[in-house]
MMTF fields as JSON, N, C-alpha, C and O atoms, coordinates in Angstrom:
{
  "mmtfVersion": "1.0.0",
  "mmtfProducer": "UNKNOWN",
  "numBonds": 371,
  "numAtoms": 372,
  "numGroups": 93,
  "numChains": 1,
  "numModels": 1,
  "chainsPerModel": [1],
  "groupsPerChain": [93],
  "chainIdList": ["A"],
  "bondAtomList": [4, 2, 8, 6, 12, 10, 16, 14, 20, 18, 24, 22, 28, 26, 32, 30, 36, 34, 40, 38, 44, 42, 48, 46, 52, 50, 56, 54, 60, 58, 64, 62, 68, 66, 72, 70, 76, 74, 80, 78, 84, 82, 88, 86, 92, 90, 96, 94, 100, 98, 104, 102, 108, 106, 112, 110, 116, 114, 120, 118, 124, 122, 128, 126, 132, 130, 136, 134, 140, 138, 144, 142, 148, 146, 152, 150, 156, 154, 160, 158, 164, 162, 168, 166, 172, 170, 176, 174, 180, 178, 184, 182, 188, 186, 192, 190, 196, 194, 200, 198, 204, 202, 208, 206, 212, 210, 216, 214, 220, 218, 224, 222, 228, 226, 232, 230, 236, 234, 240, 238, 244, 242, 248, 246, 252, 250, 256, 254, 260, 258, 264, 262, 268, 266, 272, 270, 276, 274, 280, 278, 284, 282, 288, 286, 292, 290, 296, 294, 300, 298, 304, 302, 308, 306, 312, 310, 316, 314, 320, 318, 324, 322, 328, 326, 332, 330, 336, 334, 340, 338, 344, 342, 348, 346, 352, 350, 356, 354, 360, 358, 364, 362, 368, 366],
  "bondOrderList": [1, 1, 1, 1, 1, 1, 1, 1, 1, 1, 1, 1, 1, 1, 1, 1, 1, 1, 1, 1, 1, 1, 1, 1, 1, 1, 1, 1, 1, 1, 1, 1, 1, 1, 1, 1, 1, 1, 1, 1, 1, 1, 1, 1, 1, 1, 1, 1, 1, 1, 1, 1, 1, 1, 1, 1, 1, 1, 1, 1, 1, 1, 1, 1, 1, 1, 1, 1, 1, 1, 1, 1, 1, 1, 1, 1, 1, 1, 1, 1, 1, 1, 1, 1, 1, 1, 1, 1, 1, 1, 1, 1],
  "groupList": [{"groupName": "MET", "atomNameList": ["N", "CA", "C", "O"], "elementList": ["N", "C", "C", "O"], "formalChargeList": [0, 0, 0, 0], "bondAtomList": [1, 0, 2, 1, 3, 2], "bondOrderList": [1, 1, 2], "singleLetterCode": "M", "chemCompType": "L-PEPTIDE LINKING"}, {"groupName": "ASN", "atomNameList": ["N", "CA", "C", "O"], "elementList": ["N", "C", "C", "O"], "formalChargeList": [0, 0, 0, 0], "bondAtomList": [1, 0, 2, 1, 3, 2], "bondOrderList": [1, 1, 2], "singleLetterCode": "N", "chemCompType": "L-PEPTIDE LINKING"}, {"groupName": "PHE", "atomNameList": ["N", "CA", "C", "O"], "elementList": ["N", "C", "C", "O"], "formalChargeList": [0, 0, 0, 0], "bondAtomList": [1, 0, 2, 1, 3, 2], "bondOrderList": [1, 1, 2], "singleLetterCode": "F", "chemCompType": "L-PEPTIDE LINKING"}, {"groupName": "HIS", "atomNameList": ["N", "CA", "C", "O"], "elementList": ["N", "C", "C", "O"], "formalChargeList": [0, 0, 0, 0], "bondAtomList": [1, 0, 2, 1, 3, 2], "bondOrderList": [1, 1, 2], "singleLetterCode": "H", "chemCompType": "L-PEPTIDE LINKING"}, {"groupName": "THR", "atomNameList": ["N", "CA", "C", "O"], "elementList": ["N", "C", "C", "O"], "formalChargeList": [0, 0, 0, 0], "bondAtomList": [1, 0, 2, 1, 3, 2], "bondOrderList": [1, 1, 2], "singleLetterCode": "T", "chemCompType": "L-PEPTIDE LINKING"}, {"groupName": "GLY", "atomNameList": ["N", "CA", "C", "O"], "elementList": ["N", "C", "C", "O"], "formalChargeList": [0, 0, 0, 0], "bondAtomList": [1, 0, 2, 1, 3, 2], "bondOrderList": [1, 1, 2], "singleLetterCode": "G", "chemCompType": "PEPTIDE LINKING"}, {"groupName": "LEU", "atomNameList": ["N", "CA", "C", "O"], "elementList": ["N", "C", "C", "O"], "formalChargeList": [0, 0, 0, 0], "bondAtomList": [1, 0, 2, 1, 3, 2], "bondOrderList": [1, 1, 2], "singleLetterCode": "L", "chemCompType": "L-PEPTIDE LINKING"}, {"groupName": "PRO", "atomNameList": ["N", "CA", "C", "O"], "elementList": ["N", "C", "C", "O"], "formalChargeList": [0, 0, 0, 0], "bondAtomList": [1, 0, 2, 1, 3, 2], "bondOrderList": [1, 1, 2], "singleLetterCode": "P", "chemCompType": "L-PEPTIDE LINKING"}, {"groupName": "VAL", "atomNameList": ["N", "CA", "C", "O"], "elementList": ["N", "C", "C", "O"], "formalChargeList": [0, 0, 0, 0], "bondAtomList": [1, 0, 2, 1, 3, 2], "bondOrderList": [1, 1, 2], "singleLetterCode": "V", "chemCompType": "L-PEPTIDE LINKING"}, {"groupName": "ALA", "atomNameList": ["N", "CA", "C", "O"], "elementList": ["N", "C", "C", "O"], "formalChargeList": [0, 0, 0, 0], "bondAtomList": [1, 0, 2, 1, 3, 2], "bondOrderList": [1, 1, 2], "singleLetterCode": "A", "chemCompType": "L-PEPTIDE LINKING"}, {"groupName": "GLU", "atomNameList": ["N", "CA", "C", "O"], "elementList": ["N", "C", "C", "O"], "formalChargeList": [0, 0, 0, 0], "bondAtomList": [1, 0, 2, 1, 3, 2], "bondOrderList": [1, 1, 2], "singleLetterCode": "E", "chemCompType": "L-PEPTIDE LINKING"}, {"groupName": "ASP", "atomNameList": ["N", "CA", "C", "O"], "elementList": ["N", "C", "C", "O"], "formalChargeList": [0, 0, 0, 0], "bondAtomList": [1, 0, 2, 1, 3, 2], "bondOrderList": [1, 1, 2], "singleLetterCode": "D", "chemCompType": "L-PEPTIDE LINKING"}, {"groupName": "ILE", "atomNameList": ["N", "CA", "C", "O"], "elementList": ["N", "C", "C", "O"], "formalChargeList": [0, 0, 0, 0], "bondAtomList": [1, 0, 2, 1, 3, 2], "bondOrderList": [1, 1, 2], "singleLetterCode": "I", "chemCompType": "L-PEPTIDE LINKING"}, {"groupName": "GLN", "atomNameList": ["N", "CA", "C", "O"], "elementList": ["N", "C", "C", "O"], "formalChargeList": [0, 0, 0, 0], "bondAtomList": [1, 0, 2, 1, 3, 2], "bondOrderList": [1, 1, 2], "singleLetterCode": "Q", "chemCompType": "L-PEPTIDE LINKING"}, {"groupName": "LYS", "atomNameList": ["N", "CA", "C", "O"], "elementList": ["N", "C", "C", "O"], "formalChargeList": [0, 0, 0, 0], "bondAtomList": [1, 0, 2, 1, 3, 2], "bondOrderList": [1, 1, 2], "singleLetterCode": "K", "chemCompType": "L-PEPTIDE LINKING"}, {"groupName": "SER", "atomNameList": ["N", "CA", "C", "O"], "elementList": ["N", "C", "C", "O"], "formalChargeList": [0, 0, 0, 0], "bondAtomList": [1, 0, 2, 1, 3, 2], "bondOrderList": [1, 1, 2], "singleLetterCode": "S", "chemCompType": "L-PEPTIDE LINKING"}, {"groupName": "ARG", "atomNameList": ["N", "CA", "C", "O"], "elementList": ["N", "C", "C", "O"], "formalChargeList": [0, 0, 0, 0], "bondAtomList": [1, 0, 2, 1, 3, 2], "bondOrderList": [1, 1, 2], "singleLetterCode": "R", "chemCompType": "L-PEPTIDE LINKING"}, {"groupName": "CYS", "atomNameList": ["N", "CA", "C", "O"], "elementList": ["N", "C", "C", "O"], "formalChargeList": [0, 0, 0, 0], "bondAtomList": [1, 0, 2, 1, 3, 2], "bondOrderList": [1, 1, 2], "singleLetterCode": "C", "chemCompType": "L-PEPTIDE LINKING"}, {"groupName": "TRP", "atomNameList": ["N", "CA", "C", "O"], "elementList": ["N", "C", "C", "O"], "formalChargeList": [0, 0, 0, 0], "bondAtomList": [1, 0, 2, 1, 3, 2], "bondOrderList": [1, 1, 2], "singleLetterCode": "W", "chemCompType": "L-PEPTIDE LINKING"}, {"groupName": "TYR", "atomNameList": ["N", "CA", "C", "O"], "elementList": ["N", "C", "C", "O"], "formalChargeList": [0, 0, 0, 0], "bondAtomList": [1, 0, 2, 1, 3, 2], "bondOrderList": [1, 1, 2], "singleLetterCode": "Y", "chemCompType": "L-PEPTIDE LINKING"}],
  "groupTypeList": [0, 1, 2, 3, 4, 5, 6, 7, 8, 9, 9, 10, 11, 5, 11, 7, 9, 5, 6, 5, 5, 5, 8, 7, 9, 12, 13, 8, 14, 11, 10, 11, 4, 15, 4, 8, 16, 17, 9, 8, 4, 18, 6, 16, 8, 10, 4, 7, 8, 10, 11, 10, 9, 11, 5, 19, 5, 10, 6, 8, 15, 8, 15, 2, 15, 5, 10, 7, 11, 15, 5, 6, 11, 9, 9, 4, 9, 17, 10, 14, 9, 4, 9, 8, 9, 14, 4, 8, 8, 7, 15, 6, 5],
  "groupIdList": [1, 2, 3, 4, 5, 6, 7, 8, 9, 10, 11, 12, 13, 14, 15, 16, 17, 18, 19, 20, 21, 22, 23, 24, 25, 26, 27, 28, 29, 30, 31, 32, 33, 34, 35, 36, 37, 38, 39, 40, 41, 42, 43, 44, 45, 46, 47, 48, 49, 50, 51, 52, 53, 54, 55, 56, 57, 58, 59, 60, 61, 62, 63, 64, 65, 66, 67, 68, 69, 70, 71, 72, 73, 74, 75, 76, 77, 78, 79, 80, 81, 82, 83, 84, 85, 86, 87, 88, 89, 90, 91, 92, 93],
  "secStructList": [7, 3, 3, 3, 3, 3, 7, 7, 7, 7, 4, 4, 4, 1, 3, 3, 3, 3, 7, 1, 6, 6, 7, 3, 3, 3, 3, 3, 3, 3, 3, 7, 1, 1, 7, 3, 3, 3, 3, 3, 3, 3, 3, 3, 3, 3, 7, 7, 7, 6, 6, 1, 7, 6, 6, 7, 3, 3, 3, 3, 3, 3, 3, 3, 3, 3, 7, 4, 4, 4, 6, 7, 7, 2, 2, 2, 2, 2, 2, 2, 2, 2, 2, 2, 2, 2, 2, 2, 2, 2, 2, 2, 7],
  "xCoordList": [153.152, 154.021, 154.862, 155.249, 155.131, 155.853, 156.87, 156.556, 158.079, 159.108, 159.34, 159.439, 159.429, 159.737, 160.311, 160.214, 160.9, 161.432, 160.501, 159.837, 160.465, 159.617, 159.349, 160.041, 158.334, 157.9, 156.74, 155.916, 156.66, 155.551, 154.201, 154.106, 153.174, 151.805, 151.473, 151.764, 150.877, 150.513, 149.394, 148.497, 149.462, 148.474, 147.057, 146.127, 146.877, 145.529, 144.988, 143.817, 145.832, 145.388, 144.921, 144.544, 144.941, 144.522, 144.299, 144.162, 144.263, 144.038, 145.288, 145.931, 145.645, 146.829, 146.632, 145.527, 147.73, 147.723, 149.048, 150.107, 148.997, 150.208, 150.541, 149.672, 151.805, 152.209, 153.002, 153.528, 153.092, 153.865, 155.307, 155.802, 155.962, 157.36, 157.572, 158.674, 156.533, 156.654, 156.668, 157.052, 156.257, 156.253, 154.89, 153.887, 154.851, 153.594, 153.37, 154.317, 152.126, 151.773, 150.497, 149.822, 150.186, 148.96, 148.193, 148.757, 146.899, 146.009, 145.297, 144.713, 145.349, 144.652, 143.631, 143.982, 142.366, 141.267, 140.902, 140.973, 140.511, 140.064, 138.894, 139.047, 137.74, 136.555, 136.005, 135.454, 136.16, 135.492, 134.458, 134.211, 133.878, 132.782, 133.236, 132.439, 134.502, 134.934, 135.864, 135.999, 136.512, 137.485, 137.456, 137.266, 137.646, 137.846, 139.299, 139.759, 140.03, 141.453, 141.848, 141.311, 142.789, 143.403, 144.9, 145.339, 145.678, 147.132, 147.621, 147.202, 148.497, 149.125, 150.584, 151.309, 151.004, 152.335, 153.09, 152.52, 154.388, 155.22, 156.625, 157.064, 157.318, 158.698, 159.6, 159.628, 160.337, 161.22, 162.567, 163.066, 163.158, 164.472, 164.452, 164.124, 164.8, 164.905, 166.255, 167.294, 166.236, 167.456, 167.433, 167.0, 167.896, 167.836, 168.508, 169.57, 167.869, 168.394, 168.313, 167.301, 169.368, 169.478, 168.293, 167.857, 167.767, 166.695, 165.291, 164.329, 165.156, 163.848, 163.501, 164.379, 162.232, 161.765, 162.176, 162.507, 162.149, 162.436, 161.488, 160.316, 161.999, 161.188, 161.341, 160.805, 162.068, 162.279, 162.995, 163.909, 162.592, 163.279, 162.61, 161.809, 162.951, 162.391, 161.048, 160.959, 160.018, 158.667, 158.299, 158.736, 157.49, 156.958, 155.441, 154.864, 154.8, 153.338, 152.837, 153.373, 151.811, 151.107, 149.676, 149.052, 149.152, 147.772, 146.935, 147.44, 145.651, 144.678, 143.527, 143.04, 143.094, 141.999, 141.101, 141.479, 139.924, 138.964, 137.756, 137.671, 136.84, 135.623, 134.559, 134.395, 133.834, 132.775, 131.695, 131.06, 131.487, 130.474, 130.787, 129.894, 132.051, 132.443, 132.084, 132.261, 131.582, 131.237, 132.355, 132.211, 133.463, 134.595, 134.282, 133.793, 134.568, 134.454, 135.831, 136.747, 135.976, 137.273, 137.803, 139.005, 136.94, 137.383, 137.988, 139.022, 137.356, 137.873, 139.173, 140.099, 139.248, 140.482, 141.627, 142.749, 141.354, 142.388, 142.787, 143.965, 141.833, 142.159, 143.104, 144.082, 142.802, 143.623, 145.013, 146.013, 145.083, 146.375, 147.228, 148.433, 146.611, 147.335, 147.846, 148.971, 147.045, 147.472, 148.71, 149.637, 148.728, 149.897, 151.098, 152.205, 150.884, 151.977, 152.612, 153.832, 151.792, 152.313, 153.218, 154.137, 152.973, 153.846, 155.128, 156.139, 155.088, 156.234, 157.251, 158.456, 156.783, 157.648, 158.827, 159.959, 158.617, 159.76, 160.829, 162.013, 160.423, 161.399, 162.238, 163.286, 161.777, 162.527, 163.563, 164.459, 163.426, 164.34, 165.048, 165.845],
  "yCoordList": [148.101, 148.641, 149.728, 149.63, 150.774, 151.926, 152.378, 152.442, 152.691, 153.278, 154.696, 154.926, 155.642, 157.017, 157.747, 157.267, 158.891, 159.678, 160.842, 161.348, 161.253, 162.376, 162.353, 161.689, 163.09, 163.128, 162.168, 162.018, 161.517, 160.592, 161.296, 162.503, 160.532, 161.034, 161.49, 160.783, 162.647, 163.167, 162.321, 161.865, 162.121, 161.296, 161.798, 160.996, 163.099, 163.641, 163.432, 163.709, 162.946, 162.698, 161.273, 160.924, 160.441, 159.06, 158.399, 159.066, 157.081, 156.29, 155.471, 154.967, 155.332, 154.549, 153.063, 152.53, 152.421, 150.976, 150.413, 150.832, 149.472, 148.808, 147.662, 146.866, 147.584, 146.538, 145.427, 144.544, 145.463, 144.47, 144.918, 145.725, 144.405, 144.746, 146.2, 146.724, 146.857, 148.265, 149.223, 150.383, 148.762, 149.617, 150.297, 149.635, 151.617, 152.335, 152.754, 153.047, 152.775, 153.19, 154.021, 154.079, 154.656, 155.434, 154.895, 154.697, 154.663, 154.253, 155.496, 156.254, 155.698, 156.823, 156.263, 155.587, 156.556, 156.057, 157.099, 158.304, 156.61, 157.485, 156.804, 155.744, 157.42, 156.897, 157.977, 158.978, 157.766, 158.669, 157.849, 156.69, 158.421, 157.733, 156.538, 155.637, 156.509, 155.42, 154.411, 153.293, 154.776, 153.895, 154.026, 155.115, 152.905, 152.88, 152.479, 151.503, 153.224, 152.956, 153.197, 154.078, 152.405, 152.626, 152.407, 151.41, 153.354, 153.231, 153.177, 153.977, 152.241, 152.115, 152.522, 151.921, 153.548, 154.118, 154.174, 154.496, 153.855, 153.948, 154.401, 154.248, 154.966, 155.403, 154.208, 153.65, 153.811, 152.653, 153.047, 152.413, 154.096, 154.561, 156.078, 156.73, 156.635, 158.086, 158.492, 157.984, 159.406, 159.899, 161.419, 162.078, 161.964, 163.416, 164.17, 163.785, 165.232, 166.137, 167.528, 167.897, 168.283, 169.574, 170.5, 171.198, 170.515, 171.464, 170.855, 171.458, 169.68, 169.039, 168.937, 169.0, 168.78, 168.652, 167.299, 166.367, 167.209, 165.942, 164.858, 165.122, 163.656, 162.536, 162.226, 161.225, 163.07, 162.84, 161.504, 161.175, 160.744, 159.488, 158.665, 159.166, 157.377, 156.445, 155.948, 155.375, 156.169, 155.733, 154.53, 154.396, 153.668, 152.525, 152.632, 152.901, 152.424, 152.443, 151.173, 150.729, 150.615, 149.487, 149.944, 150.43, 149.792, 150.233, 149.114, 148.198, 149.221, 148.282, 149.116, 150.017, 148.824, 149.605, 148.719, 147.621, 149.218, 148.511, 149.373, 150.514, 148.828, 149.561, 149.355, 148.247, 150.415, 150.287, 149.284, 148.659, 149.131, 148.196, 146.75, 145.902, 146.47, 145.114, 144.814, 143.69, 145.822, 145.649, 146.068, 145.967, 146.535, 146.972, 148.301, 149.231, 148.381, 149.658, 150.015, 149.193, 151.225, 151.705, 150.873, 150.619, 150.449, 149.648, 148.323, 147.899, 147.677, 146.41, 146.625, 145.821, 147.702, 148.021, 148.224, 147.788, 148.883, 149.102, 147.797, 147.586, 146.934, 145.626, 144.856, 144.265, 144.869, 144.125, 144.754, 144.037, 146.074, 146.75, 146.525, 146.3, 146.585, 146.379, 144.945, 144.719, 143.991, 142.59, 142.379, 141.675, 142.976, 142.852, 143.556, 143.017, 144.756, 145.506, 144.703, 144.715, 144.01, 143.208, 142.084, 141.679, 141.579, 140.528, 141.112, 140.417, 142.371, 143.019, 143.502, 143.398, 144.024, 144.633, 143.745, 144.23, 142.478, 141.65, 141.476, 141.365, 141.451, 141.238, 142.483, 142.391, 143.643, 144.879, 145.147, 145.975, 144.428, 144.513, 145.744, 145.897],
  "zCoordList": [98.47, 99.486, 98.828, 97.664, 99.621, 99.11, 100.147, 101.336, 99.71, 100.558, 100.074, 98.868, 100.981, 100.615, 101.821, 102.951, 101.577, 102.684, 102.949, 102.044, 104.193, 104.578, 106.057, 106.828, 106.438, 107.829, 108.014, 107.112, 109.163, 109.414, 109.367, 109.586, 109.08, 109.086, 110.507, 111.471, 110.633, 111.956, 112.553, 111.844, 113.849, 114.551, 114.334, 114.253, 114.241, 114.061, 112.647, 112.386, 111.734, 110.361, 110.121, 109.002, 111.165, 110.995, 112.341, 113.367, 112.319, 113.526, 113.83, 112.909, 115.113, 115.453, 115.149, 115.24, 114.787, 114.535, 115.016, 114.551, 115.938, 116.392, 115.458, 115.1, 115.063, 114.121, 114.789, 114.111, 116.111, 116.834, 116.987, 116.2, 117.978, 118.203, 118.565, 118.408, 119.048, 119.425, 118.253, 118.408, 117.082, 115.891, 115.772, 115.507, 115.966, 115.821, 114.366, 113.637, 113.969, 112.606, 112.668, 113.696, 111.557, 111.417, 110.211, 109.135, 110.413, 109.321, 108.804, 109.578, 107.503, 106.889, 105.906, 104.939, 106.171, 105.338, 104.293, 104.536, 103.13, 102.055, 101.361, 100.754, 101.458, 100.784, 99.867, 100.326, 98.58, 97.653, 96.883, 97.218, 95.893, 95.208, 94.383, 94.122, 93.964, 93.096, 93.755, 93.258, 94.865, 95.49, 97.007, 97.55, 97.67, 99.118, 99.314, 98.719, 100.145, 100.321, 101.765, 102.437, 102.226, 103.53, 103.375, 102.803, 103.893, 103.899, 105.342, 106.18, 105.62, 106.932, 106.743, 105.95, 107.477, 107.285, 108.604, 109.646, 108.549, 109.741, 109.361, 108.221, 110.356, 110.207, 110.438, 111.535, 109.415, 109.528, 110.097, 111.027, 109.538, 109.981, 110.023, 109.031, 111.163, 111.242, 110.669, 111.09, 109.714, 109.081, 109.138, 108.193, 110.242, 110.419, 109.276, 108.787, 108.876, 107.867, 108.478, 109.075, 108.327, 108.999, 108.756, 109.671, 107.539, 107.23, 107.336, 106.859, 107.947, 108.119, 109.6, 110.46, 109.88, 111.259, 111.843, 111.11, 113.174, 113.844, 113.339, 113.07, 113.214, 112.768, 111.294, 110.819, 110.551, 109.13, 108.933, 109.689, 107.936, 107.67, 106.606, 105.816, 106.595, 105.62, 106.13, 107.216, 105.349, 105.684, 104.825, 103.682, 105.406, 104.675, 104.719, 105.773, 103.586, 103.52, 102.845, 101.83, 103.427, 102.821, 102.642, 103.585, 101.437, 101.213, 100.62, 99.971, 100.864, 100.315, 99.781, 100.464, 98.573, 97.992, 97.142, 96.734, 96.894, 96.068, 95.79, 96.245, 95.053, 94.705, 95.767, 96.277, 96.103, 97.1, 96.675, 97.525, 95.368, 94.87, 95.254, 95.265, 95.568, 95.946, 97.403, 97.87, 98.115, 99.515, 100.458, 101.676, 99.907, 100.722, 101.386, 100.744, 102.677, 103.374, 103.933, 103.901, 104.441, 104.907, 106.07, 106.14, 106.975, 108.12, 107.658, 108.175, 106.699, 106.184, 105.421, 105.533, 104.648, 103.927, 104.912, 104.656, 106.035, 107.052, 107.733, 108.021, 107.99, 108.577, 107.665, 108.122, 106.374, 105.423, 105.266, 105.23, 105.173, 105.042, 106.291, 106.187, 107.462, 108.717, 108.814, 109.261, 108.409, 108.435, 107.563, 107.963, 106.389, 105.51, 106.141, 106.14, 106.678, 107.305, 108.441, 108.604, 109.221, 110.333, 109.845, 110.557, 108.648, 108.11, 107.512, 107.413, 107.118, 106.501, 107.534, 107.306, 108.655, 109.67, 110.071, 110.08, 110.399, 110.833, 109.758, 110.075, 108.503, 107.431, 107.136, 106.497, 107.6, 107.355, 108.433, 108.262, 109.558, 110.675, 110.813, 111.738]
}
C-alpha cells in the first residue's frame, strides 16, 4: 500500500473499481515480460492547492504483482488488489 499526493488516475487510463461505501477507484494493469501488476488507486482526501488542478489530494494505491510464470494474469492481479483495497477503505475513514 502506498500513500502519496497528486491527481487521481484518469478514468481513460484504467478500469473503474468500486470499493464500497461510494468510494470509486481505478485499476491500472501492467503486463510486461517479467512482471504482471495491477494497482488500484483512489482519492482519499481532496486537498486543494492553488497551483494544481481540481481533484488534487492524498491518493492511496494498493498493488499486487507477480511473475507470469506463476500463472498470474492481470485480471487476477486486479481481483486480488481490489479485494485488499476493499478491506483497507473502512479503516482509513
